[in-house]
Amino acid sequence: MAKDPWLVPVTTLRRVPGSSRHEARVGRVGALEVAESRVAAGSDVSADVVLSALDGGIEVEGSVSAVWEGECRRCLSSVRGVITCEVRELYRPRRRHEKPDDDEETYPLESEMLDLGPLVRDALLLELPVAPLCRDDCAGLCPTCGANRNDAPCRCLSSG
Ligand SMILES: [Zn+2]
Ligand SMILES: [Zn+2]
């Protein structure tokens, strides 16, 4: 088994509040899908982040990027692109009495390892285009005959 590319050992970092450390990681996060676009399960995604030890936990700031693919919402042709998202999230230890649905948006911090996986997945899911277009002025499919109007205007156009 390959080791999890998203686990970062943080014991040393947490010992010195104010210290920080750069991490560049590449790996897979499994399939991500939003409506008409997705990051394939076998596709590598990358994270380039700085971890900073704070009093209450560890702040992770940087960027996450991945190749996505999908279908144009107008003409259904396949579309590919790269998404890059800026991230800035706080990981902090969960206290025993805290409910898991604590309204503060933080990620759990175990004592020795910080798991970048959930942050990477969440960031990409938010950034995936919900209704992608192959190009801004895609002419789409004809609702009458189904022809792709990007290829050639169909005869139906004249009657409308
Ligand atoms: Zn299109
Ligand atoms: Zn037509």
Short mmCIF file of N, CA and C and ligand atoms in Angstrom, two decimals:
data_model
loop_
_atom_site.label_atom_id
_atom_site.label_comp_id
_atom_site.label_asym_id
_atom_site.label_seq_id
_atom_site.Cartn_x
_atom_site.Cartn_y
_atom_site.Cartn_z
N MET A 1 0.83 -1.21 0.00
CA MET A 1 0.00 0.00 0.00
C MET A 1 0.86 1.26 0.00
N ALA A 2 0.61 2.12 -0.95
CA ALA A 2 1.30 3.41 -0.94
C ALA A 2 0.78 4.22 0.24
N LYS A 3 1.63 5.03 0.79
CA LYS A 3 1.13 5.80 1.93
C LYS A 3 0.25 6.95 1.45
N ASP A 4 -0.65 7.34 2.31
CA ASP A 4 -1.60 8.40 1.98
C ASP A 4 -0.84 9.71 1.70
N PRO A 5 -0.97 10.24 0.47
CA PRO A 5 -0.20 11.45 0.13
C PRO A 5 -0.67 12.70 0.87
N TRP A 6 -1.82 12.61 1.51
CA TRP A 6 -2.40 13.82 2.13
C TRP A 6 -2.12 13.94 3.61
N LEU A 7 -1.47 12.94 4.19
CA LEU A 7 -1.18 13.02 5.62
C LEU A 7 0.15 13.74 5.86
N VAL A 8 0.09 14.78 6.67
CA VAL A 8 1.29 15.56 6.97
C VAL A 8 1.58 15.41 8.47
N PRO A 9 2.78 14.96 8.82
CA PRO A 9 3.12 14.88 10.24
C PRO A 9 3.29 16.29 10.81
N VAL A 10 2.64 16.55 11.92
CA VAL A 10 2.66 17.92 12.45
C VAL A 10 3.14 18.03 13.89
N THR A 11 3.65 16.94 14.44
CA THR A 11 4.09 16.98 15.84
C THR A 11 5.13 18.09 16.08
N THR A 12 6.15 18.13 15.23
CA THR A 12 7.21 19.13 15.41
C THR A 12 6.67 20.54 15.23
N LEU A 13 5.83 20.70 14.22
CA LEU A 13 5.26 22.02 13.92
C LEU A 13 4.45 22.55 15.10
N ARG A 14 3.66 21.68 15.69
CA ARG A 14 2.77 22.11 16.78
C ARG A 14 3.53 22.49 18.04
N ARG A 15 4.77 22.04 18.14
CA ARG A 15 5.55 22.36 19.33
C ARG A 15 5.94 23.82 19.36
N VAL A 16 6.02 24.46 18.20
CA VAL A 16 6.46 25.85 18.14
C VAL A 16 5.40 26.74 17.49
N PRO A 17 4.50 27.30 18.30
CA PRO A 17 3.48 28.21 17.73
C PRO A 17 4.17 29.35 16.97
N GLY A 18 3.64 29.67 15.82
CA GLY A 18 4.25 30.72 15.01
C GLY A 18 5.12 30.15 13.90
N SER A 19 5.50 28.90 14.04
CA SER A 19 6.34 28.30 13.00
C SER A 19 5.48 27.85 11.83
N SER A 20 6.09 27.72 10.68
CA SER A 20 5.31 27.27 9.53
C SER A 20 6.15 26.35 8.65
N ARG A 21 5.46 25.70 7.75
CA ARG A 21 6.14 24.71 6.93
C ARG A 21 5.41 24.56 5.61
N HIS A 22 6.19 24.48 4.53
CA HIS A 22 5.61 24.38 3.20
C HIS A 22 5.46 22.91 2.81
N GLU A 23 4.33 22.58 2.20
CA GLU A 23 4.12 21.22 1.72
C GLU A 23 3.55 21.26 0.32
N ALA A 24 4.16 20.50 -0.60
CA ALA A 24 3.59 20.34 -1.93
C ALA A 24 3.30 18.86 -2.09
N ARG A 25 2.05 18.55 -2.26
CA ARG A 25 1.66 17.15 -2.35
C ARG A 25 0.87 16.90 -3.63
N VAL A 26 1.02 15.70 -4.17
CA VAL A 26 0.27 15.29 -5.35
C VAL A 26 -0.29 13.91 -5.10
N GLY A 27 -1.54 13.70 -5.46
CA GLY A 27 -2.12 12.39 -5.26
C GLY A 27 -3.56 12.37 -5.72
N ARG A 28 -4.22 11.30 -5.39
CA ARG A 28 -5.62 11.15 -5.80
C ARG A 28 -6.54 11.35 -4.62
N VAL A 29 -7.74 11.82 -4.90
CA VAL A 29 -8.71 12.00 -3.83
C VAL A 29 -9.98 11.22 -4.11
N GLY A 30 -9.94 10.35 -5.14
CA GLY A 30 -11.15 9.64 -5.51
C GLY A 30 -11.98 10.51 -6.42
N ALA A 31 -13.04 9.93 -6.98
CA ALA A 31 -13.86 10.68 -7.93
C ALA A 31 -14.64 11.79 -7.23
N LEU A 32 -14.68 12.94 -7.87
CA LEU A 32 -15.48 14.06 -7.36
C LEU A 32 -16.43 14.44 -8.49
N GLU A 33 -17.68 14.66 -8.16
CA GLU A 33 -18.63 14.96 -9.22
C GLU A 33 -19.65 16.00 -8.78
N VAL A 34 -19.87 16.97 -9.65
CA VAL A 34 -20.88 18.00 -9.41
C VAL A 34 -21.67 18.15 -10.70
N ALA A 35 -22.94 17.83 -10.67
CA ALA A 35 -23.79 17.99 -11.85
C ALA A 35 -23.09 17.49 -13.12
N GLU A 36 -22.66 18.42 -13.99
CA GLU A 36 -22.10 18.02 -15.29
C GLU A 36 -20.58 17.99 -15.36
N SER A 37 -19.90 18.11 -14.23
CA SER A 37 -18.45 18.07 -14.33
C SER A 37 -17.86 17.22 -13.21
N ARG A 38 -16.66 16.71 -13.46
CA ARG A 38 -16.07 15.80 -12.48
C ARG A 38 -14.55 15.82 -12.55
N VAL A 39 -13.94 15.38 -11.44
CA VAL A 39 -12.53 15.06 -11.41
C VAL A 39 -12.50 13.54 -11.39
N ALA A 40 -11.83 12.94 -12.38
CA ALA A 40 -11.83 11.48 -12.47
C ALA A 40 -11.09 10.86 -11.29
N ALA A 41 -11.54 9.66 -10.91
CA ALA A 41 -10.96 8.98 -9.74
C ALA A 41 -9.46 8.75 -9.91
N GLY A 42 -9.03 8.52 -11.16
CA GLY A 42 -7.63 8.21 -11.39
C GLY A 42 -6.77 9.42 -11.68
N SER A 43 -7.34 10.59 -11.53
CA SER A 43 -6.65 11.81 -11.89
C SER A 43 -5.90 12.39 -10.68
N ASP A 44 -4.64 12.74 -10.91
CA ASP A 44 -3.86 13.33 -9.81
C ASP A 44 -4.27 14.78 -9.57
N VAL A 45 -4.36 15.15 -8.34
CA VAL A 45 -4.62 16.55 -8.00
C VAL A 45 -3.45 17.02 -7.15
N SER A 46 -3.24 18.32 -7.09
CA SER A 46 -2.09 18.77 -6.33
C SER A 46 -2.47 19.86 -5.34
N ALA A 47 -1.71 19.91 -4.28
CA ALA A 47 -1.91 20.92 -3.25
C ALA A 47 -0.55 21.54 -2.95
N ASP A 48 -0.52 22.85 -2.89
CA ASP A 48 0.70 23.58 -2.56
C ASP A 48 0.34 24.52 -1.43
N VAL A 49 0.71 24.16 -0.23
CA VAL A 49 0.20 24.89 0.93
C VAL A 49 1.29 25.18 1.96
N VAL A 50 0.98 26.16 2.79
CA VAL A 50 1.84 26.45 3.94
C VAL A 50 1.03 26.17 5.19
N LEU A 51 1.60 25.38 6.08
CA LEU A 51 0.96 25.06 7.35
C LEU A 51 1.57 25.96 8.42
N SER A 52 0.72 26.67 9.14
CA SER A 52 1.23 27.54 10.20
C SER A 52 0.65 27.13 11.53
N ALA A 53 1.53 26.97 12.50
CA ALA A 53 1.08 26.59 13.84
C ALA A 53 0.53 27.82 14.55
N LEU A 54 -0.72 27.73 14.96
CA LEU A 54 -1.36 28.80 15.70
C LEU A 54 -1.66 28.29 17.10
N ASP A 55 -2.08 29.19 17.93
CA ASP A 55 -2.43 28.81 19.28
C ASP A 55 -3.51 27.73 19.30
N GLY A 56 -4.55 27.93 18.49
CA GLY A 56 -5.67 27.01 18.55
C GLY A 56 -5.61 25.86 17.56
N GLY A 57 -4.54 25.74 16.81
CA GLY A 57 -4.48 24.67 15.82
C GLY A 57 -3.48 24.97 14.73
N ILE A 58 -3.83 24.57 13.52
CA ILE A 58 -2.93 24.80 12.39
C ILE A 58 -3.72 25.39 11.24
N GLU A 59 -3.22 26.50 10.71
CA GLU A 59 -3.87 27.10 9.55
C GLU A 59 -3.18 26.59 8.29
N VAL A 60 -4.00 26.22 7.31
CA VAL A 60 -3.48 25.73 6.04
C VAL A 60 -3.88 26.73 4.97
N GLU A 61 -2.90 27.28 4.29
CA GLU A 61 -3.19 28.29 3.28
C GLU A 61 -2.38 28.01 2.02
N GLY A 62 -3.03 28.11 0.87
CA GLY A 62 -2.32 27.86 -0.37
C GLY A 62 -3.28 27.61 -1.50
N SER A 63 -2.90 26.72 -2.41
CA SER A 63 -3.78 26.45 -3.52
C SER A 63 -3.86 24.96 -3.83
N VAL A 64 -4.98 24.59 -4.43
CA VAL A 64 -5.25 23.21 -4.80
C VAL A 64 -5.65 23.24 -6.26
N SER A 65 -5.13 22.30 -7.06
CA SER A 65 -5.57 22.30 -8.46
C SER A 65 -5.75 20.90 -9.01
N ALA A 66 -6.60 20.82 -10.02
CA ALA A 66 -6.92 19.53 -10.62
C ALA A 66 -7.44 19.73 -12.04
N VAL A 67 -7.33 18.67 -12.82
CA VAL A 67 -7.93 18.67 -14.15
C VAL A 67 -9.35 18.15 -14.01
N TRP A 68 -10.29 18.84 -14.60
CA TRP A 68 -11.67 18.37 -14.56
C TRP A 68 -12.16 18.10 -15.98
N GLU A 69 -13.19 17.30 -16.07
CA GLU A 69 -13.80 17.06 -17.37
C GLU A 69 -15.32 17.04 -17.19
N GLY A 70 -16.00 17.31 -18.26
CA GLY A 70 -17.45 17.35 -18.15
C GLY A 70 -18.09 17.47 -19.52
N GLU A 71 -19.37 17.85 -19.49
CA GLU A 71 -20.10 18.01 -20.74
C GLU A 71 -20.63 19.42 -20.83
N CYS A 72 -20.50 19.99 -22.03
CA CYS A 72 -21.03 21.32 -22.26
C CYS A 72 -22.53 21.30 -22.02
N ARG A 73 -23.05 22.26 -21.27
CA ARG A 73 -24.48 22.23 -20.94
C ARG A 73 -25.36 22.53 -22.15
N ARG A 74 -24.78 23.10 -23.19
CA ARG A 74 -25.60 23.41 -24.36
C ARG A 74 -25.48 22.39 -25.48
N CYS A 75 -24.24 21.95 -25.79
CA CYS A 75 -24.09 21.07 -26.95
C CYS A 75 -23.67 19.65 -26.56
N LEU A 76 -23.43 19.41 -25.25
CA LEU A 76 -23.09 18.08 -24.74
C LEU A 76 -21.74 17.55 -25.20
N SER A 77 -20.93 18.37 -25.84
CA SER A 77 -19.60 17.90 -26.21
C SER A 77 -18.74 17.86 -24.95
N SER A 78 -17.65 17.08 -25.00
CA SER A 78 -16.86 17.00 -23.77
C SER A 78 -15.95 18.21 -23.62
N VAL A 79 -15.76 18.58 -22.39
CA VAL A 79 -15.00 19.77 -22.04
C VAL A 79 -13.97 19.36 -20.99
N ARG A 80 -12.79 19.92 -21.08
CA ARG A 80 -11.78 19.68 -20.06
C ARG A 80 -11.19 21.00 -19.63
N GLY A 81 -10.74 21.05 -18.43
CA GLY A 81 -10.12 22.28 -17.98
C GLY A 81 -9.35 22.03 -16.70
N VAL A 82 -8.74 23.08 -16.21
CA VAL A 82 -8.01 22.99 -14.95
C VAL A 82 -8.65 23.94 -13.97
N ILE A 83 -8.90 23.47 -12.77
CA ILE A 83 -9.37 24.38 -11.74
C ILE A 83 -8.27 24.56 -10.71
N THR A 84 -8.14 25.77 -10.26
CA THR A 84 -7.19 26.06 -9.18
C THR A 84 -7.96 26.85 -8.14
N CYS A 85 -7.92 26.40 -6.91
CA CYS A 85 -8.64 27.15 -5.89
C CYS A 85 -7.70 27.55 -4.77
N GLU A 86 -7.94 28.74 -4.26
CA GLU A 86 -7.21 29.22 -3.10
C GLU A 86 -7.88 28.65 -1.87
N VAL A 87 -7.07 28.18 -0.94
CA VAL A 87 -7.65 27.65 0.29
C VAL A 87 -7.03 28.34 1.50
N ARG A 88 -7.83 28.47 2.52
CA ARG A 88 -7.34 28.98 3.80
C ARG A 88 -8.26 28.41 4.85
N GLU A 89 -7.80 27.38 5.54
CA GLU A 89 -8.66 26.68 6.49
C GLU A 89 -7.92 26.43 7.79
N LEU A 90 -8.71 26.25 8.81
CA LEU A 90 -8.13 26.00 10.13
C LEU A 90 -8.40 24.56 10.55
N TYR A 91 -7.34 23.93 11.01
CA TYR A 91 -7.48 22.60 11.60
C TYR A 91 -7.29 22.80 13.10
N ARG A 92 -8.20 22.24 13.86
CA ARG A 92 -7.95 22.33 15.29
C ARG A 92 -8.46 21.08 15.99
N PRO A 93 -7.86 20.81 17.16
CA PRO A 93 -8.25 19.59 17.86
C PRO A 93 -9.71 19.66 18.26
N ARG A 94 -10.40 18.55 18.15
CA ARG A 94 -11.78 18.46 18.61
C ARG A 94 -11.77 18.15 20.10
N ARG A 95 -12.56 18.88 20.83
CA ARG A 95 -12.68 18.54 22.25
C ARG A 95 -13.80 17.53 22.40
N ARG A 96 -13.69 16.76 23.45
CA ARG A 96 -14.61 15.64 23.59
C ARG A 96 -16.08 16.07 23.68
N HIS A 97 -16.32 17.21 24.32
CA HIS A 97 -17.72 17.62 24.50
C HIS A 97 -18.30 18.30 23.27
N GLU A 98 -17.46 18.56 22.28
CA GLU A 98 -17.96 19.28 21.10
C GLU A 98 -18.81 18.38 20.21
N LYS A 99 -19.86 18.96 19.72
CA LYS A 99 -20.67 18.22 18.76
C LYS A 99 -19.94 18.24 17.41
N PRO A 100 -20.11 17.20 16.64
CA PRO A 100 -19.44 17.19 15.34
C PRO A 100 -19.97 18.28 14.41
N ASP A 101 -21.20 18.72 14.63
CA ASP A 101 -21.75 19.75 13.75
C ASP A 101 -21.55 21.15 14.32
N ASP A 102 -20.50 21.30 15.10
CA ASP A 102 -20.07 22.60 15.59
C ASP A 102 -20.12 23.59 14.43
N ASP A 103 -20.71 24.76 14.67
CA ASP A 103 -20.94 25.66 13.53
C ASP A 103 -19.66 26.30 12.97
N GLU A 104 -18.58 26.23 13.70
CA GLU A 104 -17.34 26.77 13.18
C GLU A 104 -16.81 25.85 12.08
N GLU A 105 -16.36 26.46 11.00
CA GLU A 105 -15.89 25.64 9.87
C GLU A 105 -14.42 25.29 10.05
N THR A 106 -14.18 24.21 10.72
CA THR A 106 -12.80 23.79 10.89
C THR A 106 -12.69 22.31 10.59
N TYR A 107 -11.46 21.86 10.39
CA TYR A 107 -11.19 20.45 10.16
C TYR A 107 -10.57 19.87 11.43
N PRO A 108 -10.82 18.59 11.66
CA PRO A 108 -10.27 18.00 12.88
C PRO A 108 -8.76 17.81 12.80
N LEU A 109 -8.11 17.98 13.91
CA LEU A 109 -6.66 17.80 13.98
C LEU A 109 -6.35 16.70 14.97
N GLU A 110 -5.76 15.63 14.47
CA GLU A 110 -5.33 14.56 15.37
C GLU A 110 -3.98 15.01 15.93
N SER A 111 -3.47 14.29 16.89
CA SER A 111 -2.27 14.78 17.56
C SER A 111 -1.04 14.81 16.65
N GLU A 112 -0.86 13.81 15.81
CA GLU A 112 0.39 13.73 15.07
C GLU A 112 0.26 14.00 13.57
N MET A 113 -0.94 13.83 13.04
CA MET A 113 -1.11 13.93 11.60
C MET A 113 -2.21 14.91 11.24
N LEU A 114 -1.96 15.66 10.18
CA LEU A 114 -2.99 16.53 9.64
C LEU A 114 -3.36 15.93 8.28
N ASP A 115 -4.64 15.74 8.06
CA ASP A 115 -5.10 15.12 6.82
C ASP A 115 -5.59 16.19 5.85
N LEU A 116 -4.80 16.43 4.80
CA LEU A 116 -5.18 17.44 3.80
C LEU A 116 -6.30 16.95 2.88
N GLY A 117 -6.56 15.65 2.87
CA GLY A 117 -7.53 15.07 1.95
C GLY A 117 -8.90 15.74 1.96
N PRO A 118 -9.54 15.88 3.14
CA PRO A 118 -10.88 16.49 3.17
C PRO A 118 -10.87 17.93 2.65
N LEU A 119 -9.83 18.67 2.98
CA LEU A 119 -9.73 20.06 2.53
C LEU A 119 -9.62 20.11 1.00
N VAL A 120 -8.78 19.23 0.45
CA VAL A 120 -8.59 19.19 -1.01
C VAL A 120 -9.90 18.83 -1.70
N ARG A 121 -10.58 17.81 -1.20
CA ARG A 121 -11.86 17.40 -1.79
C ARG A 121 -12.89 18.53 -1.72
N ASP A 122 -13.04 19.14 -0.55
CA ASP A 122 -14.04 20.21 -0.40
C ASP A 122 -13.75 21.38 -1.32
N ALA A 123 -12.48 21.75 -1.40
CA ALA A 123 -12.10 22.91 -2.22
C ALA A 123 -12.43 22.65 -3.69
N LEU A 124 -12.10 21.44 -4.16
CA LEU A 124 -12.36 21.13 -5.57
C LEU A 124 -13.85 21.02 -5.86
N LEU A 125 -14.60 20.44 -4.94
CA LEU A 125 -16.05 20.31 -5.15
C LEU A 125 -16.71 21.69 -5.28
N LEU A 126 -16.22 22.65 -4.51
CA LEU A 126 -16.79 24.00 -4.58
C LEU A 126 -16.43 24.69 -5.89
N GLU A 127 -15.30 24.30 -6.46
CA GLU A 127 -14.80 25.00 -7.64
C GLU A 127 -15.22 24.36 -8.95
N LEU A 128 -15.68 23.11 -8.90
CA LEU A 128 -16.08 22.43 -10.14
C LEU A 128 -17.23 23.19 -10.80
N PRO A 129 -17.14 23.42 -12.11
CA PRO A 129 -18.23 24.15 -12.77
C PRO A 129 -19.52 23.33 -12.77
N VAL A 130 -20.60 23.93 -12.32
CA VAL A 130 -21.88 23.24 -12.23
C VAL A 130 -22.51 23.11 -13.61
N ALA A 131 -22.34 24.13 -14.45
CA ALA A 131 -22.93 24.11 -15.78
C ALA A 131 -21.88 24.55 -16.78
N PRO A 132 -20.95 23.65 -17.12
CA PRO A 132 -19.84 24.04 -18.00
C PRO A 132 -20.29 24.35 -19.43
N LEU A 133 -19.50 25.16 -20.08
CA LEU A 133 -19.71 25.46 -21.49
C LEU A 133 -18.42 25.15 -22.24
N CYS A 134 -18.53 24.63 -23.49
CA CYS A 134 -17.33 24.34 -24.27
C CYS A 134 -16.67 25.66 -24.67
N ARG A 135 -17.47 26.69 -24.86
CA ARG A 135 -16.96 28.04 -25.09
C ARG A 135 -18.10 28.99 -24.75
N ASP A 136 -17.76 30.23 -24.46
CA ASP A 136 -18.78 31.16 -23.97
C ASP A 136 -19.94 31.35 -24.94
N ASP A 137 -19.63 31.29 -26.24
CA ASP A 137 -20.70 31.55 -27.21
C ASP A 137 -21.18 30.26 -27.87
N CYS A 138 -21.10 29.13 -27.15
CA CYS A 138 -21.57 27.87 -27.71
C CYS A 138 -23.01 28.03 -28.20
N ALA A 139 -23.27 27.60 -29.44
CA ALA A 139 -24.60 27.77 -30.03
C ALA A 139 -25.57 26.67 -29.59
N GLY A 140 -25.04 25.59 -29.03
CA GLY A 140 -25.92 24.54 -28.51
C GLY A 140 -26.52 23.65 -29.56
N LEU A 141 -27.41 22.77 -29.09
CA LEU A 141 -28.09 21.84 -30.00
C LEU A 141 -29.43 22.44 -30.40
N CYS A 142 -29.86 22.14 -31.60
CA CYS A 142 -31.18 22.59 -32.03
C CYS A 142 -32.23 21.80 -31.26
N PRO A 143 -33.18 22.47 -30.63
CA PRO A 143 -34.20 21.74 -29.86
C PRO A 143 -35.14 20.94 -30.76
N THR A 144 -35.17 21.27 -32.03
CA THR A 144 -36.07 20.58 -32.96
C THR A 144 -35.44 19.33 -33.57
N CYS A 145 -34.25 19.51 -34.20
CA CYS A 145 -33.65 18.37 -34.88
C CYS A 145 -32.45 17.79 -34.15
N GLY A 146 -31.96 18.48 -33.13
CA GLY A 146 -30.85 17.94 -32.36
C GLY A 146 -29.49 18.18 -32.98
N ALA A 147 -29.43 18.89 -34.11
CA ALA A 147 -28.14 19.15 -34.74
C ALA A 147 -27.31 20.09 -33.86
N ASN A 148 -25.99 19.88 -33.92
CA ASN A 148 -25.09 20.76 -33.19
C ASN A 148 -24.91 22.04 -33.99
N ARG A 149 -25.44 23.13 -33.47
CA ARG A 149 -25.39 24.39 -34.22
C ARG A 149 -24.00 25.00 -34.30
N ASN A 150 -23.05 24.43 -33.54
CA ASN A 150 -21.67 24.90 -33.67
C ASN A 150 -21.07 24.41 -34.98
N ASP A 151 -21.54 23.24 -35.44
CA ASP A 151 -20.99 22.66 -36.67
C ASP A 151 -21.54 23.38 -37.90
N ALA A 152 -22.84 23.53 -37.95
CA ALA A 152 -23.48 24.19 -39.08
C ALA A 152 -24.90 24.56 -38.67
N PRO A 153 -25.41 25.69 -39.17
CA PRO A 153 -26.80 26.03 -38.86
C PRO A 153 -27.72 25.02 -39.53
N CYS A 154 -28.75 24.57 -38.83
CA CYS A 154 -29.67 23.62 -39.44
C CYS A 154 -30.84 24.36 -40.06
N ARG A 155 -31.68 23.65 -40.75
CA ARG A 155 -32.79 24.29 -41.47
C ARG A 155 -33.87 24.83 -40.53
N CYS A 156 -33.95 24.24 -39.37
CA CYS A 156 -35.00 24.66 -38.41
C CYS A 156 -34.90 26.15 -38.09
N LEU A 157 -33.67 26.69 -38.14
CA LEU A 157 -33.47 28.07 -37.76
C LEU A 157 -34.31 29.03 -38.58
N SER A 158 -34.46 28.74 -39.86
CA SER A 158 -35.19 29.66 -40.74
C SER A 158 -36.67 29.75 -40.38
N SER A 159 -37.22 28.67 -39.83
CA SER A 159 -38.64 28.70 -39.49
C SER A 159 -38.89 29.42 -38.16
N GLY A 160 -37.80 29.59 -37.36
CA GLY A 160 -38.00 30.26 -36.07
C GLY A 160 -37.73 31.68 -36.25
ZN ZN B 1 -20.99 23.56 -26.29
ZN ZN B 2 -32.65 21.96 -36.28
#
